[in-house]
Coordinates of C-alpha atoms in Angstrom, one line a residue:
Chain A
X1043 CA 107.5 83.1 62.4
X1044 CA 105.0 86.3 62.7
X1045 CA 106.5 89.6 62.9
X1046 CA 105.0 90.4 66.3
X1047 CA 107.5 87.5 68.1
X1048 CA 110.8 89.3 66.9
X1049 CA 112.5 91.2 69.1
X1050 CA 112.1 94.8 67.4
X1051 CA 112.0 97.8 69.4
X1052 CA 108.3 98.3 68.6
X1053 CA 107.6 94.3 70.0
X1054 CA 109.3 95.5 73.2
X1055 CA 107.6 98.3 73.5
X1056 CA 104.5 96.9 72.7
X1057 CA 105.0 93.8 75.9
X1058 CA 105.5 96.6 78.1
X1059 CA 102.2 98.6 77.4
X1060 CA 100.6 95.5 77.7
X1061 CA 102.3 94.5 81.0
X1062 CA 103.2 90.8 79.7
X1063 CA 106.2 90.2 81.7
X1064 CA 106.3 86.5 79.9
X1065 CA 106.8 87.7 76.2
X1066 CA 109.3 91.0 77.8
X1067 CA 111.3 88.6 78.8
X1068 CA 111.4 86.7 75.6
X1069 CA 111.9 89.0 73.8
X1070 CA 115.0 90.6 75.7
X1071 CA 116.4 87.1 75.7
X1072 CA 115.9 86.9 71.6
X1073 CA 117.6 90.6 71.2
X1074 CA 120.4 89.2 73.2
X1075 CA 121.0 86.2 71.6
X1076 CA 121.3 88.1 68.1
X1077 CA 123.7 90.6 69.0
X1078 CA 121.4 93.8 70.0
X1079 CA 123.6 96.1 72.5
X1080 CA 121.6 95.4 75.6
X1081 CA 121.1 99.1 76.0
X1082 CA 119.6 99.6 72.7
X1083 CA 116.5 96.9 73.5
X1084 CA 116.6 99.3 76.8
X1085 CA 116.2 102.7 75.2
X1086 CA 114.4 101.8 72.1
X1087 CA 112.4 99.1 73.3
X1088 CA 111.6 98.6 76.8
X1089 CA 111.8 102.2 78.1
X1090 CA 109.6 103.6 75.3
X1091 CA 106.8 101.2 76.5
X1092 CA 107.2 102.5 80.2
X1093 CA 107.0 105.7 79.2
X1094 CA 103.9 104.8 77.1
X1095 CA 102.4 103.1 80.0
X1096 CA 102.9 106.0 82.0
X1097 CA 101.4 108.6 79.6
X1098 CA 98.2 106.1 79.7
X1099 CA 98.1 106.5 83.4
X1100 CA 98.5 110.1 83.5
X1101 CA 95.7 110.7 80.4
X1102 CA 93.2 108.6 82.5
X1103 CA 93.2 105.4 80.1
X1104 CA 95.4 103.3 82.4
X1105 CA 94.8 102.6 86.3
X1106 CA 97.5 101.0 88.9
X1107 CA 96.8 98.1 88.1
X1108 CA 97.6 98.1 84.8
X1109 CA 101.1 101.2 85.6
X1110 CA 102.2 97.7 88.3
X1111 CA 102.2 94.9 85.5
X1112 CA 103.7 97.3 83.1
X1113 CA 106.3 98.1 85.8
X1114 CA 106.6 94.3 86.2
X1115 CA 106.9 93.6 82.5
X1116 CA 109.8 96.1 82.3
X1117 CA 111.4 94.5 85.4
X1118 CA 111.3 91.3 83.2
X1119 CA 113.4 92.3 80.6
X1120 CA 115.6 94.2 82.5
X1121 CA 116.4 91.4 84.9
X1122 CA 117.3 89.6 81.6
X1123 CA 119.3 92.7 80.0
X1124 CA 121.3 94.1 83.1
X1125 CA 124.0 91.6 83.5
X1126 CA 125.0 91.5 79.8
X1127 CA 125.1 95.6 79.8
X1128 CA 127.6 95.4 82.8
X1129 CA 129.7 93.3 81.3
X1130 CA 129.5 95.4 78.0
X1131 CA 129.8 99.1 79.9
X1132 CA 132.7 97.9 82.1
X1133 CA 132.5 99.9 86.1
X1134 CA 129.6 101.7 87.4
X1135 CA 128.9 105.6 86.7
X1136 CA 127.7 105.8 90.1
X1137 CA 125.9 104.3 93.4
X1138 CA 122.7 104.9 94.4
X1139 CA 120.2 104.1 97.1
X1140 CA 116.6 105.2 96.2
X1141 CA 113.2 104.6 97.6
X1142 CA 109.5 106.2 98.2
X1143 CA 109.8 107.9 101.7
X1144 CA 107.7 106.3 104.5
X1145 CA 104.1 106.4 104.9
X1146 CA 104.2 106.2 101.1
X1147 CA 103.3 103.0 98.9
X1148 CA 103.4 104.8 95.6
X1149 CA 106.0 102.4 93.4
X1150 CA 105.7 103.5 89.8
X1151 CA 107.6 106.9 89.5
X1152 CA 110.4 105.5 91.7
X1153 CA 110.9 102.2 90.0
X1154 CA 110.8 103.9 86.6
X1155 CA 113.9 106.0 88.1
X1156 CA 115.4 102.9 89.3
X1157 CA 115.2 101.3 85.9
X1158 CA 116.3 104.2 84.0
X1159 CA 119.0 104.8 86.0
X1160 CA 120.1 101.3 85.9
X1161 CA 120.4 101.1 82.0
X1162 CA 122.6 104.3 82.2
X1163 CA 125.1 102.4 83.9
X1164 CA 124.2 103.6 87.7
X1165 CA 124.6 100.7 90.1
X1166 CA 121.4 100.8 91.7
X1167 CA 119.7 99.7 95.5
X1168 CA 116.1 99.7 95.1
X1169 CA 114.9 99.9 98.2
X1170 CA 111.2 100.0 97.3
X1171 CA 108.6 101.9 99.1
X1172 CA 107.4 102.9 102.7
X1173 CA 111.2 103.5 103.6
X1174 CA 112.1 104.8 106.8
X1175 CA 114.2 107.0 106.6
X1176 CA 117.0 104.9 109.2
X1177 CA 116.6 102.5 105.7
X1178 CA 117.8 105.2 103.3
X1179 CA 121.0 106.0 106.1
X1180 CA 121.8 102.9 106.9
X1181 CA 122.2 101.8 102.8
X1182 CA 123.6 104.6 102.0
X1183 CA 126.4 103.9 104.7
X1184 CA 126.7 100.1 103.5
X1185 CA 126.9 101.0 100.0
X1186 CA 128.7 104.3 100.2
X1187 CA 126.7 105.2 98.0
X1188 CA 127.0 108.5 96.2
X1189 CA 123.3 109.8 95.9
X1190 CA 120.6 108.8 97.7
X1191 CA 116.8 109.2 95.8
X1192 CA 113.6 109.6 97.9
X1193 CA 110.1 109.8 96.0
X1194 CA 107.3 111.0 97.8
X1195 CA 103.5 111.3 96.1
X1196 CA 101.9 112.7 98.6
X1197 CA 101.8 116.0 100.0
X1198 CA 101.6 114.2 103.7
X1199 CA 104.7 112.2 102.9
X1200 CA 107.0 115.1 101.8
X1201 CA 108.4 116.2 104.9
X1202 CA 110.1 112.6 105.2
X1203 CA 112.3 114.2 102.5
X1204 CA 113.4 117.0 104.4
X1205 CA 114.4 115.0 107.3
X1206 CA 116.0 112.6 104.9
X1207 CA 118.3 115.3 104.4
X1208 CA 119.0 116.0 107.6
X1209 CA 119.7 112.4 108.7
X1210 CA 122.2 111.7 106.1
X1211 CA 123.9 115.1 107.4
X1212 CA 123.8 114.2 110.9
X1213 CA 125.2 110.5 109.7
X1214 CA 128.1 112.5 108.4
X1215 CA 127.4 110.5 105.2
X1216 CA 128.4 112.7 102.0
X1217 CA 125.6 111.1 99.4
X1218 CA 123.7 113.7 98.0
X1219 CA 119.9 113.8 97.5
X1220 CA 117.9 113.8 94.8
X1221 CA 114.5 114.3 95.0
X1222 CA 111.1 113.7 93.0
X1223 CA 107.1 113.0 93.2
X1224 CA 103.9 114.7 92.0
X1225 CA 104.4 117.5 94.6
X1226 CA 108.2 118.1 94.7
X1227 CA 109.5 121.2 93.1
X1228 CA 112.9 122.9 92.7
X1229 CA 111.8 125.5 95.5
X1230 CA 111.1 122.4 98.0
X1231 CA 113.9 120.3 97.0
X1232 CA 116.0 123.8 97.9
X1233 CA 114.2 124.7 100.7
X1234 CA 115.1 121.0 102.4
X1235 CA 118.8 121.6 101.1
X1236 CA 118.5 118.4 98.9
X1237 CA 120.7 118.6 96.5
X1238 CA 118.6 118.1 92.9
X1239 CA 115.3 117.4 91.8
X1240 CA 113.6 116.1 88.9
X1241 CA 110.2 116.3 87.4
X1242 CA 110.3 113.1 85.5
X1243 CA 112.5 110.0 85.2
X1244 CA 114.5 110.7 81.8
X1245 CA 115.5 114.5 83.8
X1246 CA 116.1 112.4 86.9
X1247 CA 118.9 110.4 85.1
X1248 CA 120.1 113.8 84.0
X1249 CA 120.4 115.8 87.0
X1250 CA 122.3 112.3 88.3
X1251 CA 124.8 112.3 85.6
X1252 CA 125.2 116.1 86.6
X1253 CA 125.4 115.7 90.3
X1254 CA 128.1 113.1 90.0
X1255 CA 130.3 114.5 87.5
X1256 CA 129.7 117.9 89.2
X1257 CA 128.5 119.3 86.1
X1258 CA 125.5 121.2 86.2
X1259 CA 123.1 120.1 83.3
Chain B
X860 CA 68.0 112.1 121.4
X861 CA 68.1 108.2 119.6
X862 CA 71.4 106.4 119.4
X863 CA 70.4 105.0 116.0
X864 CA 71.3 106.5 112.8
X865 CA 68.3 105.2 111.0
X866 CA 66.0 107.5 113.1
X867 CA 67.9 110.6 113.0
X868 CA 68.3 109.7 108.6
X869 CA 64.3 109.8 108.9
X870 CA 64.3 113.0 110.2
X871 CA 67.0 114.8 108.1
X872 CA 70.2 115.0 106.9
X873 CA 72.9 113.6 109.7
X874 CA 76.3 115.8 109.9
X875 CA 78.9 114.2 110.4
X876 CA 82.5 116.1 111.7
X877 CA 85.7 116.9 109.8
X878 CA 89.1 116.0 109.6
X879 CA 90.8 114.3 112.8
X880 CA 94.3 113.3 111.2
X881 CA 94.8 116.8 110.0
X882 CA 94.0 118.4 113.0
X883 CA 96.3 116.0 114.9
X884 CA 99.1 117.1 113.1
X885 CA 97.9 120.5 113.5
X886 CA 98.7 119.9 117.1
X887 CA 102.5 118.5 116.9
X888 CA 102.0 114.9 115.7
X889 CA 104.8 113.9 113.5
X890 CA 104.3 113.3 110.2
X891 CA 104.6 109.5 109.0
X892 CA 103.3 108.9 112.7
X893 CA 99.6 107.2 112.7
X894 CA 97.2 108.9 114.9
X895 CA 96.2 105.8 116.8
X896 CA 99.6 106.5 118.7
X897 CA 98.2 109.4 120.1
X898 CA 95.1 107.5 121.5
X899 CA 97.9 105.6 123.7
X900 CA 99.9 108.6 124.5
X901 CA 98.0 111.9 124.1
X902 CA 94.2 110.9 124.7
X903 CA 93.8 114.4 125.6
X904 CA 94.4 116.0 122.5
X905 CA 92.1 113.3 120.5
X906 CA 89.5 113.9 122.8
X907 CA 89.7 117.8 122.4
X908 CA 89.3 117.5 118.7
X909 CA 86.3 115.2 119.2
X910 CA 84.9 117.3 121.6
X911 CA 85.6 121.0 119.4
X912 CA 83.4 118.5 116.6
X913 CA 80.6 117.8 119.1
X914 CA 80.6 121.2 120.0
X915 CA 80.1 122.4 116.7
X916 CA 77.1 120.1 115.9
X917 CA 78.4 117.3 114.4
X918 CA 75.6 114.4 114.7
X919 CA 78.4 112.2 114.5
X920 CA 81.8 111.6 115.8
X921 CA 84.6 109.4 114.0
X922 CA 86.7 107.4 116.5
X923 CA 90.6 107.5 116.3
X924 CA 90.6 104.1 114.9
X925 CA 90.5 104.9 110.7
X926 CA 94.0 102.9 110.7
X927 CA 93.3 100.5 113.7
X928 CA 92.8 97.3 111.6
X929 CA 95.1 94.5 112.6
X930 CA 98.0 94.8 109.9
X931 CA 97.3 98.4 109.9
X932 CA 98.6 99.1 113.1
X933 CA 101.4 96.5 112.1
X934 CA 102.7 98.4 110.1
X935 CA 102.6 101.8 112.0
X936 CA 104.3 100.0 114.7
X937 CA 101.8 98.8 116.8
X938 CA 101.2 95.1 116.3
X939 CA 99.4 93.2 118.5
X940 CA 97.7 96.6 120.7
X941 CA 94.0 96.2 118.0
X942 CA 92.4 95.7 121.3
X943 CA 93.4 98.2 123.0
X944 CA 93.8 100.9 120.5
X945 CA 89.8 100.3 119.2
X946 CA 88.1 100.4 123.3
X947 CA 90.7 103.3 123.8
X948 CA 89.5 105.3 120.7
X949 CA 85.5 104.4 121.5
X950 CA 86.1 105.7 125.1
X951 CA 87.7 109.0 124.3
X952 CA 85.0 109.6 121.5
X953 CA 82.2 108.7 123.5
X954 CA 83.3 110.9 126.7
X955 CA 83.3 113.8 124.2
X956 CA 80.3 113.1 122.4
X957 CA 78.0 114.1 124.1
X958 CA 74.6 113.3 122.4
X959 CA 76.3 112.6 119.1
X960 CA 76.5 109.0 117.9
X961 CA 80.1 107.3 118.0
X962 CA 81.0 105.8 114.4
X963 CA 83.5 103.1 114.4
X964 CA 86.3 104.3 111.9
X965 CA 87.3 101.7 109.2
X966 CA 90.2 102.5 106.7
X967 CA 92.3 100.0 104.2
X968 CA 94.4 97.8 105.6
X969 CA 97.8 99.2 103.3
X970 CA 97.9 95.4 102.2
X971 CA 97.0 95.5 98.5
X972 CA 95.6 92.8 96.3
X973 CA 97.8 91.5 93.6
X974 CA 99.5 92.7 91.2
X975 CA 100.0 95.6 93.6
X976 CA 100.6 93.9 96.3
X977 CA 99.9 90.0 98.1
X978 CA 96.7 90.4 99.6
X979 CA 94.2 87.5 100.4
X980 CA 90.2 88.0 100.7
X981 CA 90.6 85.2 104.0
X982 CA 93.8 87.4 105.4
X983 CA 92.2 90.7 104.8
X984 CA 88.7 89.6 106.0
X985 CA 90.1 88.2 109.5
X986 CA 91.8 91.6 109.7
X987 CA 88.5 93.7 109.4
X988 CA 86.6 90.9 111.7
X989 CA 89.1 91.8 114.2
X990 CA 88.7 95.3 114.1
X991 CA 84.9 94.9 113.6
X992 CA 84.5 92.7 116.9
X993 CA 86.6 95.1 119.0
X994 CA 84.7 98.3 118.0
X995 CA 81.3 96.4 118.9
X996 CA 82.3 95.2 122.1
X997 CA 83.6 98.6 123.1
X998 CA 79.9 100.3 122.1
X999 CA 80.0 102.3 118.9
X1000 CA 76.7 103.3 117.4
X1001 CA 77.6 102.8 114.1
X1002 CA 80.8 102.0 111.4
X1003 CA 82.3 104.2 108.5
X1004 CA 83.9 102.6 106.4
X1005 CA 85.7 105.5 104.3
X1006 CA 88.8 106.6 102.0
X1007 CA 88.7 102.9 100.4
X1008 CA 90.2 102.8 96.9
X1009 CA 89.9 99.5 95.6
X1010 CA 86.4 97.5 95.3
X1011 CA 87.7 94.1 96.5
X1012 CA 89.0 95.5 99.4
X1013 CA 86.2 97.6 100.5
X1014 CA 84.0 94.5 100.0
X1015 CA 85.8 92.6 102.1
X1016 CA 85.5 95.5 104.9
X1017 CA 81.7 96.5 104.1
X1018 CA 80.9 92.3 104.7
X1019 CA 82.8 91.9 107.9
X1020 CA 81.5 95.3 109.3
X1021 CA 77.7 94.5 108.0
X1022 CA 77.8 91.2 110.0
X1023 CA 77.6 93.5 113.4
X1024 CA 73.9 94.6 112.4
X1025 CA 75.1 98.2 113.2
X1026 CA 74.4 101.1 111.1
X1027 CA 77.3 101.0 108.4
X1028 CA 78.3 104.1 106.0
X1029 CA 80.7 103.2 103.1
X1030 CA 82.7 105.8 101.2
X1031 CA 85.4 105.1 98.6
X1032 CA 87.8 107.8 97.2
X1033 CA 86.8 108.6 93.6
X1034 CA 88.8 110.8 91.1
X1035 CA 87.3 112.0 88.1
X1036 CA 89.8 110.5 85.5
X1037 CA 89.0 111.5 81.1
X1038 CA 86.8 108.5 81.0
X1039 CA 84.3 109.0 83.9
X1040 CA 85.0 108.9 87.6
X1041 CA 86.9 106.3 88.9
X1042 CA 89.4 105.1 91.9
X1043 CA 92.7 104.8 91.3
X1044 CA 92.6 101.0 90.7
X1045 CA 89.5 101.6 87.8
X1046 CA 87.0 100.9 89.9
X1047 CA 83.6 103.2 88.5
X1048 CA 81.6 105.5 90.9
X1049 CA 78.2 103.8 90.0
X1050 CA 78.4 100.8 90.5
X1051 CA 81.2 100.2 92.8
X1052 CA 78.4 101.8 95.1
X1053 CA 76.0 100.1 94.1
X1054 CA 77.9 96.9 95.1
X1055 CA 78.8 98.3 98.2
X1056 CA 75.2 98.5 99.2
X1057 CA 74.5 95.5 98.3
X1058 CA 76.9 93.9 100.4
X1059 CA 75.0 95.4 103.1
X1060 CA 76.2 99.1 103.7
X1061 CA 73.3 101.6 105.3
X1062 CA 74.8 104.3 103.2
X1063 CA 77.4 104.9 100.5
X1064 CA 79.1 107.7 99.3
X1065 CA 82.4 109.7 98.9
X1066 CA 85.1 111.1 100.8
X1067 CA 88.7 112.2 100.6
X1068 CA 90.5 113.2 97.1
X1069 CA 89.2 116.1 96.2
X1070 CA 87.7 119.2 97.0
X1071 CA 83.3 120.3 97.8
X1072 CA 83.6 121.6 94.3
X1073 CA 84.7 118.8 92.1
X1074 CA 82.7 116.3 94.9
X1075 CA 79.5 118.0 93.2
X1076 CA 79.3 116.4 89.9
X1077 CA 80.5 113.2 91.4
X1078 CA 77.3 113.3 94.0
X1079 CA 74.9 114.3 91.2
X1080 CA 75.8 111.3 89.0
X1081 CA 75.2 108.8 91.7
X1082 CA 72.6 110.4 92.9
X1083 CA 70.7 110.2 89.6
X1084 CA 71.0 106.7 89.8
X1085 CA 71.3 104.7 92.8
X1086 CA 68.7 104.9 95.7
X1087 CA 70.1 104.3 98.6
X1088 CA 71.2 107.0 101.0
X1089 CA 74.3 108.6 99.9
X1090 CA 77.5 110.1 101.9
X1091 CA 79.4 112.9 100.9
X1092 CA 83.1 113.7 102.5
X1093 CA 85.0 116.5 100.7
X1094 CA 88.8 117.3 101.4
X1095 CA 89.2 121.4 102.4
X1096 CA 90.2 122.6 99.1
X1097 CA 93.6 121.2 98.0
X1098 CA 96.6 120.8 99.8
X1099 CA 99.5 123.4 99.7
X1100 CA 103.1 123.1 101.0
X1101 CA 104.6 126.3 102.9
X1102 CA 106.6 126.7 105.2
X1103 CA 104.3 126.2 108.3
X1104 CA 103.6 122.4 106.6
X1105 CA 100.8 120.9 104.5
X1106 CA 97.6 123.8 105.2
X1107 CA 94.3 123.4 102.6
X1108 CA 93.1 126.3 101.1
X1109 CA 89.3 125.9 101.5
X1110 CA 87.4 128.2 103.6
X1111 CA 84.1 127.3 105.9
X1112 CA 81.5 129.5 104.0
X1113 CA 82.1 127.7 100.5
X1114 CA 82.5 124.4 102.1
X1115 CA 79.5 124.7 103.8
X1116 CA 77.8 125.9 100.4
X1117 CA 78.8 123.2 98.3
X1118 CA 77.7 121.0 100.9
X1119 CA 74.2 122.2 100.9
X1120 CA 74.1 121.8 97.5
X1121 CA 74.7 118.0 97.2
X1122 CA 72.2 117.9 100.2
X1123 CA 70.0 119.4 97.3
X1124 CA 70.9 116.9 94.8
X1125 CA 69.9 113.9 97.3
X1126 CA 73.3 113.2 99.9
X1127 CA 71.9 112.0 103.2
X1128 CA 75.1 112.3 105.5
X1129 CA 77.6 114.7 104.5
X1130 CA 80.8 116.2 106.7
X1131 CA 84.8 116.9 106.3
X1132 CA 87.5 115.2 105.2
X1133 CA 91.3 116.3 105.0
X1134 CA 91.6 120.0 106.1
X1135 CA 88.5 120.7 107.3
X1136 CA 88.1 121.6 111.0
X1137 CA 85.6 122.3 113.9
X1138 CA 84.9 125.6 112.2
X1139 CA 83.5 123.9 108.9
X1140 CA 81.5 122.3 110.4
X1141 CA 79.8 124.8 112.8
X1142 CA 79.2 126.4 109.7
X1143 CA 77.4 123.9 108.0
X1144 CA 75.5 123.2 111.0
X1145 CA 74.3 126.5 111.0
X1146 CA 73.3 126.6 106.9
X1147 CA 71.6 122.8 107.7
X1148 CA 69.7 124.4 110.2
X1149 CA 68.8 127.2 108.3
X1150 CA 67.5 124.9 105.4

């Protein structure tokens, strides 16, 4: 058997730049069946590919359709790894609704989120893009869910962040808000009273962890 | 004055006018909300914003109907009104117009090809054909085709809307990426235009994403090497987020320089995207004029 059809970390990677959602989910399959922790393929493998894929896209060598089947890929394995890490990691850290505000199709950022978040043992509602913001409320309610994400790419989009804020408030739901996009910054996300932001997806796990145990990172 | 685009391209360079979204929110409408709502419900604001760009010289006025395609207005919450929404939006232009032509506004559908999304060329094709047939019937001189962002798509759209035998601009939304210049699928400046006027477009050009400044260098390299008359549609500047909202940070003299400059390099039709305003335009009237 070639080297490139074992399930290293490298292989995983590797599928995920490539956006081959077939051999990602091989190979998450193979690491399972000989006794990889499920969040090591994730951190090691899988994740460093999505990152890759992303710093392709931001350098100018990747385009969207190339970010979407990477995305895809890394949905592959995970759909594959995600059971067997919640029955390894026992409850979940935390619930969360997230989604890219309306108006807004961008995917990438806020599935990468997702996924992260996911693998660090968050029980995750991915309620994809172009969300109204009733959507976010009304999951949030449903799931009683503890923090509520909202992506938004576009400077025209934005405000649906701000009144994301409000909504929940006037709900009376106590989810806190975290939010994140190309044009989000810390004086934004405190001028809208959300309660975190994030710059990229591996700080977006981190100010999570922080806003649910209350600790600030 | 002629109602046909061709004549008035013989003669000179046609103006087009600036941003109508962005001025629409300018006036109160919400953000997230499409514009067309405000053809339906506040005809009198769209109409003053066409009027302000007649007013200020435009040779060319965009009707409300950028996101008026079939599963466009679906998804903004107006499915089934592509009728009504398209003769509304050619009526309020044209009672403002004045001796400007009416253009036809085309945008993407928001229905992406795969692996993005679940497109079809036959569902996205009766979509434009839709739009295309109501904008005829209800008189427009020309369509403008702008802000598209993937080929396929804007293939699709430049093929319905060329069946009318109108006038037809087509402008895609390039960004200059460390390779080249490119939209955000990887479709090249070159010959993505070059396939767009072959499909039948009058004209082809730019618009939207960025700023006069970067759109220079963009215009230059098509210009050096496709021959067909060429459209140029630059943002305001960039956006910036305060407190009163999104504002853009470009002022009308500049604007209307950089403009004149690609006019230099060989654009035909040039005019305002995002940001810009009845006041960028009177300016550039006034430096077209000048020569």
């Amino acid at each position: 058997m070639s080297n490139e059809s074992q399930p290293t970390p490298s292989a995983m990677s590797e599928a995920v730049v490539a956006g081959d959602a077939e051999l990602a989910r091989r190979l998450a399959r193979q690491a399972l069946e000989q006794g990889m922790p499920p969040l090591q393929a994730i951190e090691e493998g899988f994740v460093v590919g999505i990152r890759r894929a992303g710093q392709l896209w931001e350098e100018g060598d990747y385009f969207l359709p190339e970010l979407v089947t990477s995305a895809e890929a890394m949905q592959a394995a995970m759909a594959v790894l995600r059971p067997a890490l919640q029955r390894g990691a026992g409850g979940s850290v935390g619930r969360v609704v997230i989604g890219t505000v309306q108006g807004d199709i961008h995917d990438i950022g806020k599935t990468l989120v997702a996924t992260l978040l996911s693998a660090n043992g968050f029980e995750v509602s991915d309620e994809g893009s172009d969300v109204p913001v009733e959507r976010f409320v009304e999951r949030a309610r449903e799931l009683q869910a503890d923090l509520v994400c909202a992506s938004a790419l576009l400077t025209t989009t934005m405000a649906a962040q701000r009144d994301l804020v409000q909504a929940l408030a006037r709900a009376g739901l106590s989810a806190r808000v975290l939010v994140g996009g190309a044009p989000v910054t810390r004086a934004w996300a405190e001028q809208i009273g959300a309660a975190g932001h994030a710059d990229s997806a591996v700080a977006a796990v981190e100010v999570a962890r922080s806003l649910i145990s209350g600790v600030q990172p | 004055m002629t109602r046909d685009l061709l004549q008035r391209l013989e003669r000179g360079v046609v103006l087009l006018d600036g941003g109508l979204g962005t001025e629409l929110i300018a006036m109160g409408l919400a953000q997230g909300q499409a514009p067309e709502w405000w053809v339906l419900e506040r005809p009198e604001q769209v109409q003053q914003v066409h009027r302000a760009y007649a007013e200020a010289g435009s040779d060319v006025i965009h009707a409300c109907t950028f996101g008026a395609t079939p599963l466009k207005l679906h998804s903004a919450g107006l499915p089934g009104r592509c009728e009504e929404v398209n003769r509304r939006a050619v009526e309020l232009a044209r009672a403002a117009a004045g001796d400007a032509l009416v253009a036809g506004d085309i945008g993407p559908t928001g229905v992406m090809f795969p692996p993005m999304g679940e497109a079809t060329v036959e569902q996205l094709a009766a979509s434009y054909e839709e739009q295309v047939g109501h904008l005829v019937r209800a008189g427009v001189d020309l369509l403008s085709i702008e802000t598209m962002f993937d080929l396929r798509e804007a293939r699709v759209a430049v093929q319905a809307a060329a069946r009318s035998g109108l006038p037809l601009l087509a402008c895609m939304t390039f960004e200059a990426r460390k390779r080249g210049v490119f939209t955000i699928m990887g479709d090249a400046l070159v010959p993505s235009l070059r396939s767009l006027h072959a499909a039948g477009a009058t004209a082809v050009g730019l618009n939207c994403s960025v700023d006069s400044s970067h759109m220079i260098p963009m215009l230059r390299e098509a210009a050096a090497q496709l021959r067909c008359p060429l459209v140029a549609q630059p943002n305001a500047g960039q956006p910036q987020i305060g407190a009163a909202g999104v504002t853009y940070d470009a002022t009308p003299e500049p604007f209307a320089a950089d403009l004149m400059q690609m006019v230099r390099d060989g654009a035909r039709v040039i005019g305002g995207c995002c940001g810009s305003t009845p006041e960028f335009i009177r300016v550039a009237r006034r430096a077209l004029d000048e020569g």
